[in-house]
Amino acid sequence: MSAADTHATEPVTGGRPQLPSPLTTRPAAKRTGRAAGRSRQSRSLPYLLIAPALVVMIGVLGYPLVDTIVLSFQDERRNNLWNGVAAPWVGFDQYTSILGDSEFWTVVVRTVVFVIVCVVGTMAAGLLIALLMQRVSNWVRVTMSSVMIAVWAMPLLVATSVFKFMFDSDYGLVNQLLTRLPGVDYTRHNWFLNPTTGMGIIALLVIWGAIPFIAISLHAALTQVPKELEEAARIDGAKGFGIFRYVTFPIIKPVFIMTSTLSVIWDFGVLGQILLMRNGQPEQDYQLLGLYSYTQAFTVNSFSRGAAISVVTVLLLSGIAVYYLRQLLKIGEVE
Amino acid sequence: MSTAVKSGPAATDSAGVTYRTPKKNRSGWNVLGIVVTVLMGFPVYWMIITALRPSQEILSYHQKLYPSSVTFSQFKRAMDMPNFWDNVKSSVIISAFSVVIAIGIGLLAAYAIGRFKFWGRRGLIIALLVIQLIPATSMLIPIYIQLNKMGGLNEYWGVIVVYAASTLPFAVWMLRGFIVNIPKELEESAMVDGCSQMTAFRRVVLPLLAPGLVAASIYALMTAWNEYLFAYVILQDNDKYTLSIWLLKFTGQRGTDYGALMAGSILIALPVVIFFLFVQRKVASGLTAGAVKG
C-alpha cells in the first residue's frame, strides 16, 4: 500500500468535497464521508484502533525491556524480592565482571558456533526439501507437507523427549542400530558424556524442528516464481543449477533472507531443549547464552547478572536484527 | 504477492496449488521425497509406537521398529499421573484467553496499519518488528520481578498477559498482510452504498479475513500451548502448571518413564496437530480471488 495507490483509488470513491488537509495524510477510503464531522472522527480512528495493542506492548514488552537495562546496572538478588530492600546501584560492575569472565566468552563462542551449525543446516535442508517438493507428484507433496506439519506442530518439549529416548544410552534406538553394524559397539554409549556429540544431538533436534517452517515458507515462495521465466532461461541455454542460481533464487531471496535471519534469532534463544535433555541441570559445557542468562538469574539468583547477560545477547543480535528489519521494510514497501 | 503467505505458519502450505508442468518422469524425485518424509517423520512414528507398545518392549535392549502388540496402558498411566486434568484445564484456560486477547487486539491494530495512513504508522511497524527480534528470555527476569510486585506470580492472568503480549506483534504483522490483500475497492463500494467504515469492515472485510484470522489464531494457539519457560517460572503450584510443564514429571531422579512420557507427549501434541491439519485447507482457499472476479 503506497501513496500512489491511495491516489489511484481516488476516482473510485467519487469526487466528493474534500477538506483542505494534505491528501496523503488520510486514506482515500475515508474521504467518502458525507460531513466533516465523520472525517474528524476517522482521523482519530486509527489511534483508537492501535491503542489497546500499544498499551499491551508497552506494558508487557516495552517496560520489561527498559527494566532489563536498569536491572543490569543494579545488584538485584532473590532476597531483594522478598525483603523489599531496593537493590543497590553498581554501575558497570555487572558488565565488567561478565566481560572479564573467560567462562562467559566460552559461552559466547559456543553459542555462535551452535547457531551457525543450526542455521546452515536448517536453511540447506529446508531449501533442498522445498525444491524437492516442487518436483514430486502431487500425492508425495501432500504426504511430505502433512509430515512437516506434524513435526511443526510438535511442542518443543515433546520433540525433545522423543530425541532423548532415541539417543538414550540403554534403551535408545540409535545405539542399538549402530551396534548392529559390524565391528561397532555402541551398547550403553552415552552421547552426552562428550559435550560435542551432546551438542550435536541438540543441534540435530533444533534443525529437525525448524525444517518444516523453512521448507514450507520457501516452497510457498517457489510457487510464486513464474514458470515462464525458468522456461525462457532454459530456452536461452541455461542448465539446472544456472537456472536456480540466476533465475529462481533471486526471486525467493527475500523470503530466504527473512527465514534465515529469523532462524538466527530463534537459535540464539535455544534453551528448553538443553534443559530437558540434561534433566534440568545442564553442565557448564552445555551452556548457551540464553540458558546462561537464565541460570544466572534463577539458579545462581543474581537477577542483575542474568539481565546484563541478556543485554549483551541483544546487542550481539542487533546487527542481524537491523538487517532483518531492513529486508522486511523493503518487502513492505514493494507491496 | 502477499507477505502473509510467506511469513504465516498455516497459510504457507499450498496443498491446493495445481501445477501446469508438463508430464515428466517424477519417479526418481518421488523416491527421494518418500525418503525425506520417512526421515523427517521417523521421530513422530517412534513416539507413537513407543506409546502403543507394552512397557517391557520399551525398556528393552532389542528395540523393534514395530510393536508386537498394541496396548493403551501407557496412555492410561500417563493420564493417571497426578494433576493431569488440572493441567489440561490450565492449558486450555491460558491458551484460550491469550488467543482471544491477542487476536482481538491484534485485529484492530492490523486494520489501522493496513488501511489507514496516520502519523506514527511507520514507527509502529518498526516497533512491531523490533520487538519480535528480542529473545523472550531477556524479558523473563523483569517480567518475573514485576509480576511478583503485582501479585501475578502463580496466577493464570500473569501467564495470559505474557502470552497475549508476546504473540501480539507477529499476529498484527500477519493480519496486516491479509488485510492489505483484501481489495480496498470492496470496502469502498460498500461505503459508496452507504455503509460506515466500521460496518464495511464488519460486513465485507471480516468475512474475507477469516483465513487470516484462523492462521493468526493457530500461531497464537501454538505459541501459548507449547510455551514452557514463562509458565515454568511464573506458575508454582502443581495443579496450576500447564501441560508442557507436566511433561517434566516423567523424568525423575531414577530415570525416565519413556512409555508414559511418549503417551503424554501425544496427548499434548494431538489437539494442535489435529487443529492444524483441519484448518489448513481453509487457510489455503483463495477467498479473495473469487470475491474480486465474481
XYZ file of C-alpha atoms in Angstrom:
629
model
C 0.000 0.000 0.000
C 1.637 3.194 -1.073
C 0.679 6.792 -1.549
C 0.375 6.113 -5.242
C -2.276 3.504 -4.551
C -4.176 5.938 -2.436
C -4.313 8.386 -5.257
C -5.072 5.756 -7.813
C -8.204 4.724 -5.993
C -9.341 8.309 -5.632
C -11.670 8.337 -8.644
C -13.375 5.200 -7.408
C -14.510 6.872 -4.230
C -16.120 9.620 -6.225
C -15.417 13.307 -6.409
C -16.839 14.351 -3.105
C -15.864 17.595 -1.431
C -12.646 17.238 0.433
C -11.133 19.002 3.350
C -8.127 21.143 2.585
C -5.737 18.941 4.518
C -2.841 17.204 2.777
C -4.112 14.332 0.719
C -1.527 11.844 1.772
C -2.205 12.090 5.454
C -5.577 10.442 5.206
C -6.587 7.433 3.212
C -8.891 7.775 0.300
C -11.277 5.301 1.823
C -12.325 7.748 4.461
C -12.932 10.643 2.165
C -16.242 9.205 1.221
C -17.545 10.763 4.406
C -20.501 12.998 3.861
C -19.610 15.514 6.510
C -16.539 16.981 8.076
C -17.611 15.507 11.413
C -17.165 11.994 10.156
C -13.812 12.977 8.833
C -12.628 14.260 12.176
C -13.807 11.108 13.857
C -11.980 8.958 11.373
C -8.770 10.858 11.859
C -8.640 9.644 15.437
C -9.940 6.214 14.465
C -6.564 4.635 13.689
C -5.247 5.778 17.038
C -8.229 4.281 18.816
C -7.630 1.055 16.947
C -3.981 0.769 17.859
C -4.422 1.963 21.439
C -5.058 -1.444 23.058
C -2.155 -3.024 21.210
C 0.113 -0.164 22.227
C -0.890 -0.427 25.871
C -0.235 -4.164 25.959
C 3.036 -3.909 24.080
C 4.411 -1.063 26.139
C 3.255 -2.602 29.394
C 4.319 -6.198 28.887
C 7.147 -5.927 26.375
C 8.480 -2.375 26.361
C 8.645 -1.810 30.072
C 10.447 -5.074 30.893
C 12.958 -4.274 28.213
C 13.815 -0.969 29.818
C 13.773 -2.695 33.165
C 16.281 -5.289 31.950
C 18.684 -2.478 31.172
C 18.038 -0.798 34.524
C 18.488 -4.100 36.354
C 21.812 -4.708 34.683
C 23.204 -1.622 36.407
C 21.995 -2.761 39.814
C 22.646 -5.733 42.010
C 19.269 -7.343 42.456
C 19.176 -10.749 44.043
C 16.363 -13.007 45.046
C 16.226 -11.751 48.627
C 15.595 -8.217 47.319
C 12.271 -9.552 46.061
C 11.148 -10.722 49.457
C 12.556 -8.218 51.942
C 11.602 -5.211 49.853
C 15.030 -3.628 50.138
C 15.855 -1.754 46.966
C 18.735 -3.207 45.010
C 21.906 -1.100 45.154
C 23.265 0.608 42.049
C 26.547 -0.824 40.939
C 27.223 0.987 37.677
C 29.026 -1.121 35.134
C 30.135 -3.733 37.680
C 27.947 -6.481 36.219
C 29.305 -5.839 32.761
C 32.960 -5.668 33.779
C 32.533 -8.846 35.769
C 30.859 -10.654 32.863
C 33.157 -9.406 30.155
C 36.215 -10.193 32.241
C 34.997 -13.728 32.821
C 36.574 -16.233 30.459
C 33.635 -18.580 31.084
C 31.314 -16.023 29.536
C 33.423 -15.801 26.402
C 33.495 -19.564 26.112
C 29.702 -19.486 26.217
C 29.610 -16.752 23.555
C 31.880 -18.706 21.205
C 29.914 -21.906 21.814
C 26.644 -20.095 21.102
C 27.951 -18.599 17.860
C 29.226 -21.975 16.624
C 25.968 -23.646 17.618
C 23.873 -21.016 15.841
C 25.964 -21.212 12.661
C 25.700 -25.000 12.556
C 21.958 -24.930 13.167
C 21.155 -22.123 10.729
C 23.283 -23.503 7.906
C 21.859 -26.980 8.480
C 18.276 -25.751 8.627
C 18.491 -23.488 5.603
C 20.296 -26.034 3.430
C 17.922 -28.859 4.322
C 14.884 -26.571 4.124
C 15.809 -25.250 0.691
C 16.564 -28.703 -0.696
C 13.275 -30.056 0.619
C 11.385 -27.074 -0.791
C 12.934 -27.662 -4.209
C 12.149 -31.345 -3.928
C 8.540 -30.576 -3.070
C 8.242 -28.789 -6.385
C 9.479 -31.780 -8.334
C 7.470 -34.602 -6.814
C 3.995 -35.813 -7.738
C 1.026 -34.316 -6.024
C 0.409 -37.197 -3.618
C 4.039 -37.215 -2.487
C 3.905 -33.490 -1.891
C 0.783 -33.848 0.201
C 2.434 -36.640 2.228
C 5.542 -34.539 2.674
C 3.679 -31.475 3.832
C 1.466 -33.490 6.193
C 4.524 -34.942 7.901
C 6.114 -31.496 8.007
C 3.062 -30.078 9.683
C 3.008 -32.901 12.216
C 6.657 -32.166 13.022
C 5.972 -28.447 13.113
C 3.049 -28.826 15.475
C 5.050 -30.935 17.930
C 5.603 -28.999 21.125
C 9.251 -28.306 21.728
C 9.439 -30.327 24.902
C 7.658 -33.254 23.243
C 10.156 -33.296 20.405
C 12.973 -33.114 22.911
C 11.613 -36.102 24.839
C 11.468 -38.188 21.673
C 15.066 -37.384 20.792
C 16.088 -38.057 24.340
C 14.567 -41.511 24.107
C 16.075 -42.233 20.709
C 19.553 -41.361 21.976
C 19.149 -42.969 25.393
C 22.276 -44.852 26.428
C 20.433 -48.019 27.457
C 17.194 -48.224 25.534
C 17.875 -45.800 22.716
C 17.220 -46.995 19.213
C 20.260 -45.230 17.765
C 22.759 -47.087 19.935
C 21.111 -50.401 19.178
C 21.029 -49.797 15.441
C 24.659 -48.663 15.390
C 25.701 -51.724 17.360
C 24.252 -53.941 14.650
C 26.820 -52.615 12.215
C 29.795 -54.980 12.011
C 32.660 -54.005 14.283
C 30.766 -51.234 16.019
C 29.745 -51.418 19.647
C 27.635 -48.584 20.920
C 25.993 -50.549 23.727
C 25.409 -48.133 26.633
C 27.217 -45.399 24.779
C 26.336 -42.120 26.463
C 26.149 -39.438 23.788
C 26.099 -36.669 26.333
C 29.326 -37.504 28.137
C 31.162 -35.790 25.326
C 29.665 -32.294 25.093
C 30.477 -32.060 21.378
C 28.346 -35.042 20.415
C 25.799 -33.979 23.016
C 25.507 -30.527 21.481
C 25.463 -32.201 18.068
C 22.323 -34.103 19.037
C 20.733 -30.942 20.369
C 21.625 -29.195 17.095
C 20.066 -32.082 15.176
C 16.915 -31.686 17.227
C 16.822 -27.931 16.616
C 17.387 -28.386 12.877
C 14.773 -31.122 12.598
C 12.227 -28.991 14.422
C 12.945 -25.899 12.314
C 12.954 -27.553 8.871
C 9.146 -27.552 8.388
C 8.760 -23.792 8.767
C 11.678 -23.095 6.453
C 10.749 -25.716 3.852
C 7.087 -24.722 3.720
C 7.867 -20.999 3.559
C 10.450 -21.496 0.817
C 8.130 -23.821 -1.058
C 5.420 -21.166 -0.934
C 7.925 -18.668 -2.303
C 8.993 -21.066 -5.045
C 5.425 -21.475 -6.249
C 5.417 -17.752 -6.947
C 8.329 -17.968 -9.358
C 6.783 -17.610 -12.809
C 7.243 -20.793 -14.823
C 7.791 -18.676 -17.933
C 10.979 -17.189 -16.510
C 12.531 -20.576 -15.919
C 11.450 -21.800 -19.319
C 12.840 -18.729 -21.024
C 16.163 -19.281 -19.256
C 16.129 -22.903 -20.369
C 15.493 -21.903 -23.968
C 18.395 -19.490 -23.701
C 20.569 -22.453 -22.820
C 20.775 -22.253 -19.025
C 21.351 -25.502 -17.182
C 19.696 -26.744 -13.971
C 21.915 -25.071 -11.402
C 22.351 -21.953 -13.521
C 18.589 -21.501 -13.687
C 18.353 -21.848 -9.933
C 21.245 -19.503 -9.268
C 20.286 -16.725 -11.668
C 16.544 -17.032 -12.088
C 14.864 -18.850 -9.215
C 16.993 -17.850 -6.261
C 16.884 -14.073 -6.840
C 13.090 -14.264 -6.705
C 12.904 -16.258 -3.486
C 15.837 -14.377 -1.970
C 13.760 -12.023 0.219
C 11.970 -14.973 1.820
C 15.232 -16.869 2.117
C 16.931 -13.987 3.883
C 13.983 -13.396 6.154
C 13.695 -17.013 7.212
C 17.432 -17.330 7.779
C 17.622 -14.199 9.920
C 14.633 -15.461 11.870
C 16.452 -18.764 12.333
C 19.489 -16.967 13.686
C 17.343 -15.163 16.208
C 15.461 -18.294 17.222
C 18.560 -20.433 17.536
C 20.148 -17.805 19.752
C 17.284 -18.405 22.134
C 17.621 -22.204 22.374
C 17.111 -23.109 25.993
C 14.405 -25.625 26.819
C 15.831 -28.390 24.647
C 19.092 -28.316 26.594
C 17.339 -28.012 29.927
C 15.233 -31.115 29.304
C 17.986 -33.154 27.634
C 20.225 -32.568 30.629
C 17.457 -33.288 33.166
C 17.094 -29.686 34.284
C 20.703 -29.267 35.342
C 22.873 -28.654 32.291
C 26.598 -28.986 32.804
C 28.810 -25.983 32.201
C 29.764 -27.411 28.804
C 26.151 -27.193 27.647
C 25.587 -23.527 28.422
C 24.440 -21.267 25.601
C 23.784 -17.557 26.091
C 20.033 -17.817 26.668
C 20.429 -20.650 29.132
C 23.389 -18.952 30.790
C 21.346 -15.837 31.486
C 18.505 -17.964 32.847
C 20.823 -19.985 35.075
C 22.494 -16.876 36.460
C 19.129 -15.332 37.289
C 17.119 -18.252 38.575
C 19.681 -20.782 39.803
C 22.512 -18.538 40.959
C 19.819 -15.996 41.958
C 21.532 -12.936 40.611
C 18.835 -11.287 38.529
C 21.101 -8.416 37.627
C 23.839 -10.621 36.266
C 21.250 -12.501 34.190
C 19.862 -9.197 32.941
C 23.298 -7.946 31.957
C 23.916 -11.160 30.003
C 20.582 -10.628 28.236
C 21.551 -7.096 27.294
C 24.852 -8.309 25.859
C 22.976 -11.009 23.913
C 20.553 -8.473 22.471
C 23.464 -6.244 21.468
C 25.174 -9.194 19.786
C 21.975 -9.899 17.885
C 21.229 -6.304 16.990
C 23.339 -6.327 13.842
C 21.328 -9.226 12.465
C 18.140 -7.637 13.707
C 18.759 -4.404 11.828
C 19.483 -6.364 8.671
C 16.249 -8.353 9.069
C 14.292 -5.193 9.679
C 15.553 -3.547 6.530
C 14.619 -6.589 4.486
C 11.128 -6.643 5.950
C 10.573 -2.963 5.394
C 11.756 -3.295 1.821
C 9.179 -6.005 1.211
C 6.541 -3.916 2.976
C 7.191 -1.090 0.554
C 7.025 -3.226 -2.547
C 3.533 -4.285 -1.682
C 2.230 -11.042 -3.711
C 1.477 -11.495 -0.077
C 3.809 -11.292 2.856
C 1.300 -13.142 4.942
C 1.654 -16.236 2.857
C 5.374 -16.119 3.265
C 5.555 -15.490 6.947
C 2.409 -17.079 8.300
C 2.744 -20.611 9.627
C -0.507 -22.017 8.365
C -1.003 -20.047 5.228
C 2.279 -21.110 3.785
C 1.389 -24.532 2.600
C -0.032 -24.663 -0.844
C -1.665 -28.044 -0.965
C -4.344 -26.575 -3.154
C -1.984 -25.283 -5.783
C -2.129 -27.092 -9.093
C 0.892 -27.248 -11.314
C 0.849 -26.858 -15.012
C 4.150 -28.571 -15.553
C 4.193 -30.969 -18.472
C 4.166 -34.667 -17.707
C 7.647 -35.651 -16.672
C 9.186 -38.682 -15.148
C 8.954 -37.893 -11.485
C 9.626 -41.326 -10.015
C 13.221 -40.514 -9.033
C 12.136 -37.386 -7.234
C 9.221 -39.242 -5.687
C 11.515 -41.846 -4.173
C 13.681 -39.089 -2.752
C 10.575 -37.367 -1.431
C 9.484 -40.519 0.357
C 12.945 -40.974 1.860
C 12.836 -37.411 3.199
C 9.330 -37.985 4.549
C 10.441 -41.136 6.350
C 13.489 -39.431 7.852
C 11.525 -36.368 8.952
C 8.603 -38.387 10.209
C 10.563 -41.083 11.997
C 10.729 -39.381 15.409
C 6.962 -38.872 15.211
C 6.480 -42.535 14.317
C 8.788 -43.610 17.110
C 6.848 -41.521 19.592
C 3.561 -43.090 18.512
C 4.655 -46.726 18.543
C 6.507 -46.330 21.824
C 3.319 -45.027 23.351
C 1.378 -48.002 21.993
C 3.691 -50.868 22.938
C 3.930 -52.747 26.231
C 6.448 -51.493 28.784
C 8.765 -54.483 28.564
C 9.342 -53.712 24.885
C 10.238 -50.120 25.667
C 12.855 -50.904 28.288
C 14.485 -53.427 26.048
C 17.947 -53.883 24.679
C 16.451 -55.202 21.482
C 14.200 -52.456 20.199
C 11.981 -53.449 17.293
C 10.830 -50.995 14.666
C 7.218 -52.081 15.119
C 5.297 -53.166 18.230
C 4.474 -56.841 18.772
C 1.182 -55.948 20.400
C -0.770 -52.742 20.857
C -1.795 -51.535 24.271
C -3.213 -48.334 25.641
C -1.772 -48.891 29.085
C 0.864 -46.187 28.572
C -1.873 -43.662 27.926
C -3.708 -44.799 30.996
C -0.598 -44.463 33.124
C 0.088 -41.021 31.684
C -3.431 -39.835 32.395
C -3.256 -41.279 35.889
C -0.263 -39.095 36.638
C -1.145 -36.600 39.346
C -2.623 -33.296 38.174
C -3.140 -34.332 34.562
C -6.668 -32.952 34.345
C -5.773 -29.876 36.416
C -3.021 -29.125 33.962
C -5.281 -29.727 30.958
C -7.591 -27.151 32.466
C -4.729 -24.685 32.992
C -3.513 -25.126 29.436
C -6.986 -24.672 27.958
C -7.807 -21.592 30.017
C -4.450 -19.942 29.417
C -4.374 -20.699 25.677
C -7.980 -19.688 25.038
C -7.731 -16.361 26.797
C -4.385 -15.432 25.334
C -5.508 -16.282 21.787
C -8.725 -14.277 22.090
C -6.955 -11.283 23.585
C -4.055 -11.329 21.134
C -6.242 -11.751 18.044
C -8.890 -9.267 19.176
C -6.417 -6.517 19.947
C -4.202 -7.514 17.057
C -7.005 -7.290 14.509
C -7.804 -3.697 15.457
C -4.183 -2.663 15.206
C -3.639 -4.586 11.973
C -6.653 -2.884 10.402
C -5.337 0.525 11.414
C -1.923 -0.233 9.952
C -3.232 -1.897 6.817
C -5.884 0.622 5.873
C -5.062 3.994 7.332
C -2.221 6.360 6.902
C -1.540 8.076 10.170
C 1.285 9.780 11.922
C 3.465 7.219 13.654
C 2.404 4.331 11.441
C 5.907 3.593 10.268
C 7.239 3.872 13.791
C 4.649 1.407 14.974
C 5.562 -1.062 12.245
C 9.219 -0.817 13.174
C 8.356 -1.287 16.857
C 6.336 -4.394 15.997
C 9.247 -5.871 14.110
C 11.911 -4.906 16.620
C 10.026 -6.483 19.483
C 9.963 -9.808 17.681
C 13.710 -9.767 17.428
C 14.317 -9.660 21.131
C 14.791 -13.077 22.676
C 11.951 -13.770 25.070
C 14.376 -14.956 27.712
C 15.748 -11.456 28.062
C 12.352 -10.266 29.300
C 11.890 -13.154 31.676
C 13.712 -11.602 34.599
C 11.950 -8.200 34.696
C 8.570 -9.788 33.987
C 9.121 -12.174 36.868
C 10.051 -9.325 39.207
C 7.168 -7.160 38.008
C 4.578 -9.927 38.330
C 5.928 -10.616 41.791
C 5.215 -6.996 42.737
C 1.741 -7.084 41.187
C 0.781 -10.424 42.683
C 0.677 -12.099 39.300
C 3.009 -14.954 40.150
C 1.271 -18.312 40.250
C -1.845 -16.761 38.687
C -3.328 -17.609 35.307
C -3.636 -13.976 34.368
C 0.095 -13.442 34.769
C 0.789 -16.059 32.123
C -2.126 -14.985 29.908
C -0.931 -11.394 29.767
C 2.582 -12.506 28.876
C 1.389 -14.880 26.128
C -1.059 -12.405 24.638
C 1.590 -9.718 24.534
C 4.290 -11.918 23.101
C 2.115 -13.223 20.267
C 0.630 -9.817 19.535
C 3.377 -8.313 17.345
C 3.518 -11.245 14.951
C -0.274 -11.584 14.914
C -0.588 -7.921 13.921
C 2.032 -8.333 11.231
C 0.335 -11.427 9.837
C -3.172 -9.973 9.879
C -1.911 -6.796 8.267
C -0.641 -8.904 5.366
C -4.068 -10.446 4.916
C -5.866 -7.108 5.207
C -3.632 -5.457 2.631
C -4.512 -8.239 0.204
C -8.236 -7.647 0.504
C -9.017 -5.199 -2.285
C -9.900 -1.831 -0.882
C -12.458 -1.426 -3.655
C -14.688 -3.964 -1.941
C -14.873 -1.838 1.167
C -15.174 1.352 -0.816
C -18.083 0.138 -2.836
C -19.779 -0.894 0.391
C -19.215 2.610 1.673
C -20.489 4.170 -1.526
C -23.594 2.104 -0.857
C -23.886 3.837 2.481
C -22.018 1.686 4.969
C -19.830 3.379 7.543
C -16.184 2.405 7.700
C -16.857 0.147 10.656
C -19.890 -1.504 9.078
C -17.953 -2.049 5.892
C -15.259 -3.637 7.983
C -17.688 -5.941 9.729
C -19.704 -6.935 6.685
C -17.042 -7.015 3.989
C -13.555 -7.291 5.414
C -14.181 -9.590 8.345
C -15.677 -12.488 6.350
C -12.850 -12.276 3.825
C -10.364 -12.131 6.629
C -11.435 -15.495 8.044
C -8.396 -17.392 6.699
C -6.084 -14.760 8.093
C -7.787 -14.873 11.466
C -7.520 -18.642 11.510
C -3.849 -18.524 10.570
C -3.062 -15.929 13.215
C -5.066 -17.834 15.819
C -3.173 -21.041 15.084
C 0.053 -19.189 15.512
C -1.096 -17.720 18.837
C -2.569 -21.018 19.976
C 0.543 -22.994 19.182
C 2.736 -20.469 20.903
C 0.598 -20.486 24.035
C 0.052 -24.248 24.092
C 3.724 -25.099 23.624
C 5.332 -22.425 25.763
C 7.106 -23.715 28.834
C 9.648 -21.221 30.101
C 7.375 -18.447 31.330
C 4.839 -20.964 32.572
C 7.557 -22.758 34.491
C 8.855 -19.577 36.086
C 5.540 -17.820 36.729
C 3.373 -20.735 37.858
C 4.375 -22.516 41.025
C 1.660 -24.962 42.072
C 1.462 -28.465 40.666
C -2.212 -28.054 39.877
C -1.672 -24.777 38.028
C 1.102 -25.871 35.698
C 0.418 -26.154 32.002
C 0.800 -29.423 30.115
C 4.288 -28.593 28.886
C 5.486 -28.448 32.474
C 3.513 -31.579 33.307
C 5.737 -33.456 30.853
C 8.748 -32.808 33.063
C 7.242 -35.105 35.695
C 8.097 -38.203 33.716
C 11.768 -37.603 34.210
C 12.787 -38.326 37.763
C 15.997 -38.968 39.619
C 15.644 -42.672 38.905
C 15.420 -42.313 35.142
C 12.755 -41.546 32.613
C 9.454 -43.353 32.171
C 9.608 -43.265 28.390
C 6.377 -45.134 27.653
C 4.228 -42.798 29.693
C 6.270 -39.808 28.522
C 5.610 -40.612 24.868
C 1.929 -41.230 25.576
C 1.736 -37.946 27.455
C 3.542 -36.214 24.602
C 0.956 -37.492 22.128
C -1.871 -36.315 24.333
C -0.369 -32.826 24.328
C 0.571 -32.672 20.662
C -2.618 -34.212 19.320
C -5.003 -31.269 19.718
C -2.558 -28.944 17.989
C -1.830 -31.333 15.122
C -5.495 -32.060 14.513
C -6.450 -28.407 14.648
C -3.604 -27.534 12.339
C -4.489 -30.186 9.757
C -8.153 -29.307 9.967
C -7.866 -25.594 9.303
C -5.012 -25.853 6.862
C -7.146 -26.101 3.769
C -9.380 -23.287 4.867
C -6.415 -21.024 5.038
C -5.203 -22.003 1.608
C -8.525 -21.449 -0.129
C -8.392 -18.339 -2.223
C -11.393 -16.485 -0.901
C -10.374 -13.070 -2.125
C -9.700 -14.164 -5.664
C -13.298 -15.252 -6.062
C -14.596 -12.100 -4.442
C -12.949 -9.805 -6.952
C -13.671 -11.755 -10.091
C -17.170 -12.766 -9.109
